[in-house]
XYZ file of C-alpha atoms in Angstrom:
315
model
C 95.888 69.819 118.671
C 99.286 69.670 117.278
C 98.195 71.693 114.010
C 96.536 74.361 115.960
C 99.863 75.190 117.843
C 101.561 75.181 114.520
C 99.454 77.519 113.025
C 99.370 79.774 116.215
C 103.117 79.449 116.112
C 103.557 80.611 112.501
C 101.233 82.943 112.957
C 103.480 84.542 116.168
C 106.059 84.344 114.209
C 104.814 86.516 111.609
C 103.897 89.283 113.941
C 107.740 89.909 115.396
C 108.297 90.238 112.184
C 105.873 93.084 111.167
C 104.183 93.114 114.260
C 100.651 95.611 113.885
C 100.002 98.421 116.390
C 97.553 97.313 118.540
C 94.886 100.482 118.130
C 94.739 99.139 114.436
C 94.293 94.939 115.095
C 90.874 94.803 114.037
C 90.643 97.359 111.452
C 93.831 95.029 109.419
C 92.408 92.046 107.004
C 92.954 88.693 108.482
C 96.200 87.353 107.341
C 95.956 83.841 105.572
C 99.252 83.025 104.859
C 101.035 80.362 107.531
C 104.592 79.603 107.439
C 104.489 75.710 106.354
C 107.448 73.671 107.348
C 109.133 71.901 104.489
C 107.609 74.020 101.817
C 108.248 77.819 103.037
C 111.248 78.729 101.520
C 113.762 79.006 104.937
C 117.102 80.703 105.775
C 118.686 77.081 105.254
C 117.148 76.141 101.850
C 117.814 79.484 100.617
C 122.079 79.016 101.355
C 121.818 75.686 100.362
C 120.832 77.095 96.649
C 124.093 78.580 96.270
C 127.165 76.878 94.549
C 130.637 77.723 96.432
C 131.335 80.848 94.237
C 127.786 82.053 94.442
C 125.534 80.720 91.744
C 121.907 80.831 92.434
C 119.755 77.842 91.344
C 117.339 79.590 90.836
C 114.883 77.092 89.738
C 114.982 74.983 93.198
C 114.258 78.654 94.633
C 111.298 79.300 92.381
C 109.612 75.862 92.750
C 109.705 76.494 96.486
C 108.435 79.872 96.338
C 105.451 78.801 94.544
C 104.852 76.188 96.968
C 104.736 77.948 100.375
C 106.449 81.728 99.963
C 109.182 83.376 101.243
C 110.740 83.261 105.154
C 110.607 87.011 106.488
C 114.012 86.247 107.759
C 115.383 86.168 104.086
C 112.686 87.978 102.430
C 114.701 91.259 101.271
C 117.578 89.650 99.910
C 115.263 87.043 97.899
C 113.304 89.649 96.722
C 116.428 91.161 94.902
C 116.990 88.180 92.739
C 113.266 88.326 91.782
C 112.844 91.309 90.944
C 116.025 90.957 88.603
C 118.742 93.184 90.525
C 121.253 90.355 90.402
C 121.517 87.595 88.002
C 121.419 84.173 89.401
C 124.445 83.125 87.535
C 126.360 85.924 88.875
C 129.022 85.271 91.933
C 129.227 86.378 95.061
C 131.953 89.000 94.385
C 130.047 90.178 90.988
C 127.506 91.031 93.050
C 129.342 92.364 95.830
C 130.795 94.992 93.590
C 127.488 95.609 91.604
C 126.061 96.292 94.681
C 128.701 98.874 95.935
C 128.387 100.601 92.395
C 124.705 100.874 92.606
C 125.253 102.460 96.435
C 127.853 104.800 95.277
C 125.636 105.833 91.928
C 122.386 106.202 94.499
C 124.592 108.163 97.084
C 125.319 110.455 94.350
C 121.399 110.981 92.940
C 120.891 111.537 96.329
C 123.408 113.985 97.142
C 122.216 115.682 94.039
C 118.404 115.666 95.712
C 119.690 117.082 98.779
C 121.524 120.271 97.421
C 117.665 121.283 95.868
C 115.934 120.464 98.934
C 118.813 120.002 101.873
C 115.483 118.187 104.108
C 116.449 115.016 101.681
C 118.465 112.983 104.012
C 117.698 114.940 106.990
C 115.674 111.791 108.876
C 112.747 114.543 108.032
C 110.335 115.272 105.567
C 108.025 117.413 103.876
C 104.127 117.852 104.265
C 104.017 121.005 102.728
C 104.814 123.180 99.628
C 107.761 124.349 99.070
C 107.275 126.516 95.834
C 103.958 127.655 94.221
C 102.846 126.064 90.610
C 105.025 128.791 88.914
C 108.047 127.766 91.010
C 108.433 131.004 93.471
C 109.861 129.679 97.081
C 107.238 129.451 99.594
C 108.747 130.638 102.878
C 108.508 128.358 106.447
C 105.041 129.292 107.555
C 104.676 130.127 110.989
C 103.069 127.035 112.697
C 106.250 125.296 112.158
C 105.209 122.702 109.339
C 108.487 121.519 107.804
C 109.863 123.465 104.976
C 112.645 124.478 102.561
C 113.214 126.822 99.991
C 115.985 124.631 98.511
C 119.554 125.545 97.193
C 118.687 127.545 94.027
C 115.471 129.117 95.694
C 117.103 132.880 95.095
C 117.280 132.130 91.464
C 114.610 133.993 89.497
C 113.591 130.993 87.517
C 113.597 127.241 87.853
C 114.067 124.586 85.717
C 110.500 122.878 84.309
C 111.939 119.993 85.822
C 112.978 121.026 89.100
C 109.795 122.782 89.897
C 107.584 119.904 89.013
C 109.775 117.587 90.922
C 109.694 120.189 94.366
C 105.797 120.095 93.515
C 105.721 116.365 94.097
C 107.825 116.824 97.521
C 105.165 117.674 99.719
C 102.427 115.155 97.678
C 105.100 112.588 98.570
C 105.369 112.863 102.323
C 101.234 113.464 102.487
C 101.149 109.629 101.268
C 103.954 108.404 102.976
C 102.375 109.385 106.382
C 99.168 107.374 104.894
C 100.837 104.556 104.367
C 100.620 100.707 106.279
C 99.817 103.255 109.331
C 98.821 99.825 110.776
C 102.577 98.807 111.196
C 104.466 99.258 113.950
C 107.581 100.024 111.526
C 106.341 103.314 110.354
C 105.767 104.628 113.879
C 109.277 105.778 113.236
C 110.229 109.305 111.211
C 113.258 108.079 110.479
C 111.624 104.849 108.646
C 109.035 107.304 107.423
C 111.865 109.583 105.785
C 113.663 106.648 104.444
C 110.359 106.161 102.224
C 109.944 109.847 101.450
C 113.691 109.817 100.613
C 114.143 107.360 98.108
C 110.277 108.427 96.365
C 111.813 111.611 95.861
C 115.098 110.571 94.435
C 113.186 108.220 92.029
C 110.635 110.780 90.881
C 113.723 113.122 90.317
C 115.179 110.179 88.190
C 112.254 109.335 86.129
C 111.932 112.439 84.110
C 108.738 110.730 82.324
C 106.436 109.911 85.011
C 107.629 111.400 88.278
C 105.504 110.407 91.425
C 102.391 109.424 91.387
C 99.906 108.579 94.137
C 100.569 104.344 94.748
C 104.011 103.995 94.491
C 104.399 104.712 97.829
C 102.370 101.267 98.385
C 104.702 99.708 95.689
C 108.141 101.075 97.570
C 106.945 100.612 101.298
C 107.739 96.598 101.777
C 111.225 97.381 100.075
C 112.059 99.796 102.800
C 110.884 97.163 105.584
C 112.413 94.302 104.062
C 115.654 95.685 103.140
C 117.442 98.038 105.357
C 120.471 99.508 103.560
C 118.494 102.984 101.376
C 120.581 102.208 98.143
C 119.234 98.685 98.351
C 116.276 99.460 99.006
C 115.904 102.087 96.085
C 117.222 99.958 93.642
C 114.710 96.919 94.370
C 112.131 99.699 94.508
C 113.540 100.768 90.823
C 113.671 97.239 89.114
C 109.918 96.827 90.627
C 108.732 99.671 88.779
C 110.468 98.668 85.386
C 107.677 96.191 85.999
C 104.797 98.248 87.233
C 105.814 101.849 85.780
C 102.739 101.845 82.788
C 100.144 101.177 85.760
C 101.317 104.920 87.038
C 101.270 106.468 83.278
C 97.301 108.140 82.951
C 96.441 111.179 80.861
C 93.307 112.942 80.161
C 92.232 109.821 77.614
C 93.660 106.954 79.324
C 94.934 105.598 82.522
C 97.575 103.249 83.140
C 95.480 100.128 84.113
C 93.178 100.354 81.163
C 94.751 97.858 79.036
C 94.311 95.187 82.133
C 90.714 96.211 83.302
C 89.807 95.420 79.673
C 91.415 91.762 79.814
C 89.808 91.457 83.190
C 86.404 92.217 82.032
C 86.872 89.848 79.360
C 87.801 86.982 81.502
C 84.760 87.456 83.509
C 82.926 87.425 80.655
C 84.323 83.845 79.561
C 84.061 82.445 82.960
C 81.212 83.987 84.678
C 78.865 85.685 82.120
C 76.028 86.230 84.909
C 78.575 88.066 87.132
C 79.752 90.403 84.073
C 76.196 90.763 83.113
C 75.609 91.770 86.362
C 78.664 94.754 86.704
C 77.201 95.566 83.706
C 73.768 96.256 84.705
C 74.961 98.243 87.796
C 77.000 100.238 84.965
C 80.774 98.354 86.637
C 81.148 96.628 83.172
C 84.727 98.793 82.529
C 85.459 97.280 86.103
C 86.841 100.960 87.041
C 86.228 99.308 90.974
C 89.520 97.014 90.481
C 91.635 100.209 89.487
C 93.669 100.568 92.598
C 93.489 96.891 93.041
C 95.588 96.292 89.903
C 97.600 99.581 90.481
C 99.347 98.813 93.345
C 98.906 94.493 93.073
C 96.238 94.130 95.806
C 98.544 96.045 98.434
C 95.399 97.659 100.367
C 92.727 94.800 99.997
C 94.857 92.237 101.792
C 97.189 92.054 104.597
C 100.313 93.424 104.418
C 101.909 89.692 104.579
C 99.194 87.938 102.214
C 100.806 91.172 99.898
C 104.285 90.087 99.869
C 102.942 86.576 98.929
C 101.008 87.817 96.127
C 103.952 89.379 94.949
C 106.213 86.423 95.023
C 104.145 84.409 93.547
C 103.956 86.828 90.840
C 107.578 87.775 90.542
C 108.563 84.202 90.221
C-alpha cells in the first residue's frame, strides 16, 4: 500500500510540473518514469555537487542521472552542464559572466532578427508568408492573419539569405503551433512566441542548414525548462551541435541515413527473424524509425519519458 501512494505521489508530482490539458489525457502515451527517492537526482544532491567556488563533480552527477533521472525542479539548469554550455570545472563567477556574455551576444542576434521582421520579439508570431519565393513583400491580407513586410521590404532586392530565412518564418510558427499541443505550457502565445523566437534567430544564425521541420521538437523542452530566452537559445544551440547532421537531407541523402543503416544492422545481429521480416514487408532501410531518430523519440513517448531519454543520453 505504501508503494502505491509513492508512485501516485511521484506521479502528481510530475503533472504540476508539466501538467497535460485535460481534452488531450488520453490521447498522451502513458508516462513510465517515477521519481525514485534516493536515486532521482534532487535539488539537494545537485548543490551538494558543488565545491565552495563552484566546481561541479560532475561524475557523482552523472552516476545519479543514470540511475533515476533528473528532478523537474532542477532540470533546466542540469541540462546546461550536459549539454556542454558550462564546464564543470568552471566557477560560479566564470559562469556568471559567460552567461551574461552569451545574453548580451543573443540580445544582439536578436535585435538584428527584429529590424527584418519587427514581429520577432513582439510576444507574436507568424503563420503566414511574408515574401513570395523570389523575395517580393507579401502585404497583410485582409482576414487579419499576422504579417510583416520587414525593415528592408521597400528594397528592390533581398539578400539570398534574408529571403530564405523570411521563407522559413511562417514554416516556423506552422510547427510551433503543432507542437506538445498536449501541454498546458503552450496554451500561452507568449510561450508559443518564445519558441518561434529563438527558431528564427537560430535558423538566421546557421547559414548552412536553416530550419527544418523537428527542431521545433528538439528546442521545445529548453523553452519549458529554462525560462530566461538567451538561456534557453543557447542550450537549444549546444543541443544541435549534437543533433544538427540529423536535419542535413538533400535530394540523395537524408540526415538519419548513416544511423538507420547501423540500426538495421543491429537487428540483423540480434534478431535476424525480425529484420527478415521488415525486409519482406519491404521496411529493411527501416525508413519507419526516421522521425524516431530525428528528433530522439520526442513524439513516440511522453513528454517526461523524453527528457529521460535524453539524459540518459547526454550523460
Amino acid at each position: 500500500m505504501a508503494l502505491f501512494f509513492m508512485r501516485k505521489a511521484s506521479t502528481a508530482e510530475l503533472d504540476v510540473f508539466y501538467p497535460i490539458r485535460p481534452e488531450c489525457q488520453v490521447d498522451v502515451p502513458k508516462t513510465r518514469f517515477r521519481l525514485r527517492a534516493g536515486k532521482t537526482l534532487s535539488a539537494r544532491r545537485w548543490h551538494a555537487a558543488f565545491s565552495e567556488d563552484g566546481h561541479l563533480d560532475i561524475a557523482k552527477v552523472l552516476r545519479r542521472i543514470q540511475r533515476g533521472g533528473v528532478h523537474p525542479e532542477i532540470k533546466g539548469v542540469v541540462w546546461e552542464f550536459l549539454l556542454g554550455c558550462f564546464d564543470p570545472n568552471s566557477t560560479f563567477d566564470d559562469r556568471n559572466q559567460l552567461r551574461q556574455r552569451r545574453r548580451e551576444q543573443y540580445s544582439r542576434l536578436k535585435s538584428e532578427c527584429q529590424k527584418m521582421v519587427p514581429v520577432i520579439g513582439s510576444g507574436k508570431f507568424l503563420t503566414t508568408p511574408i515574401i513570395t519565393d523570389d523575395g517580393q513583400p507579401i502585404e497583410e491580407s485582409a482576414n487579419g492573419n499576422i504579417s510583416n513586410n520587414g525593415g528592408d521590404a521597400n528594397h528592390a532586392t533581398l539578400d539570398k539569405k534574408v529571403i530564405q530565412w523570411k521563407l522559413f518564418l511562417h514554416q516556423i510558427g506552422l510547427d510551433v503551433v503543432r507542437t506538445d499541443r498536449s501541454l498546458v505550457f503552450y496554451e500561452s502565445q507568449a510561450h508559443q512566441a518564445k519558441l518561434w523566437d529563438i527558431l528564427s534567430v537560430y535558423a538566421w544564425v546557421d547559414n548552412d542548414i536553416g530550419y527544418v521541420q523537428g527542431m521545433n521538437d528538439i528546442c521545445s523542452p529548453m523553452v519549458i525548462l529554462i525560462d530566461n530566452e538567451a538561456d534557453a537559445f543557447w542550450c537549444f544551440e549546444r543541443a544541435m551541435r549534437r543533433l544538427r547532421e540529423n536535419f542535413r537531407c538533400s535530394a540523395s541523402s537524408i540526415g538519419v541515413q548513416s544511423q538507420l543503416s547501423t540500426l538495421s544492422q543491429v537487428i540483423k545481429t540480434i534478431d535476424p527473424k525480425l529484420h527478415q521480416h521488415l525486409e519482406d514487408l519491404d521496411g529493411g532501410e527501416y525508413l519507419f524509425a526516421f522521425r524516431m531518430l530525428m528528433v530522439l523519440f520526442r513524439r513516440e513517448f511522453s513528454f517526461v519519458d523524453s527528457l529521460y531519454l535524453w539524459e540518459i543520453g547526454f550523460s
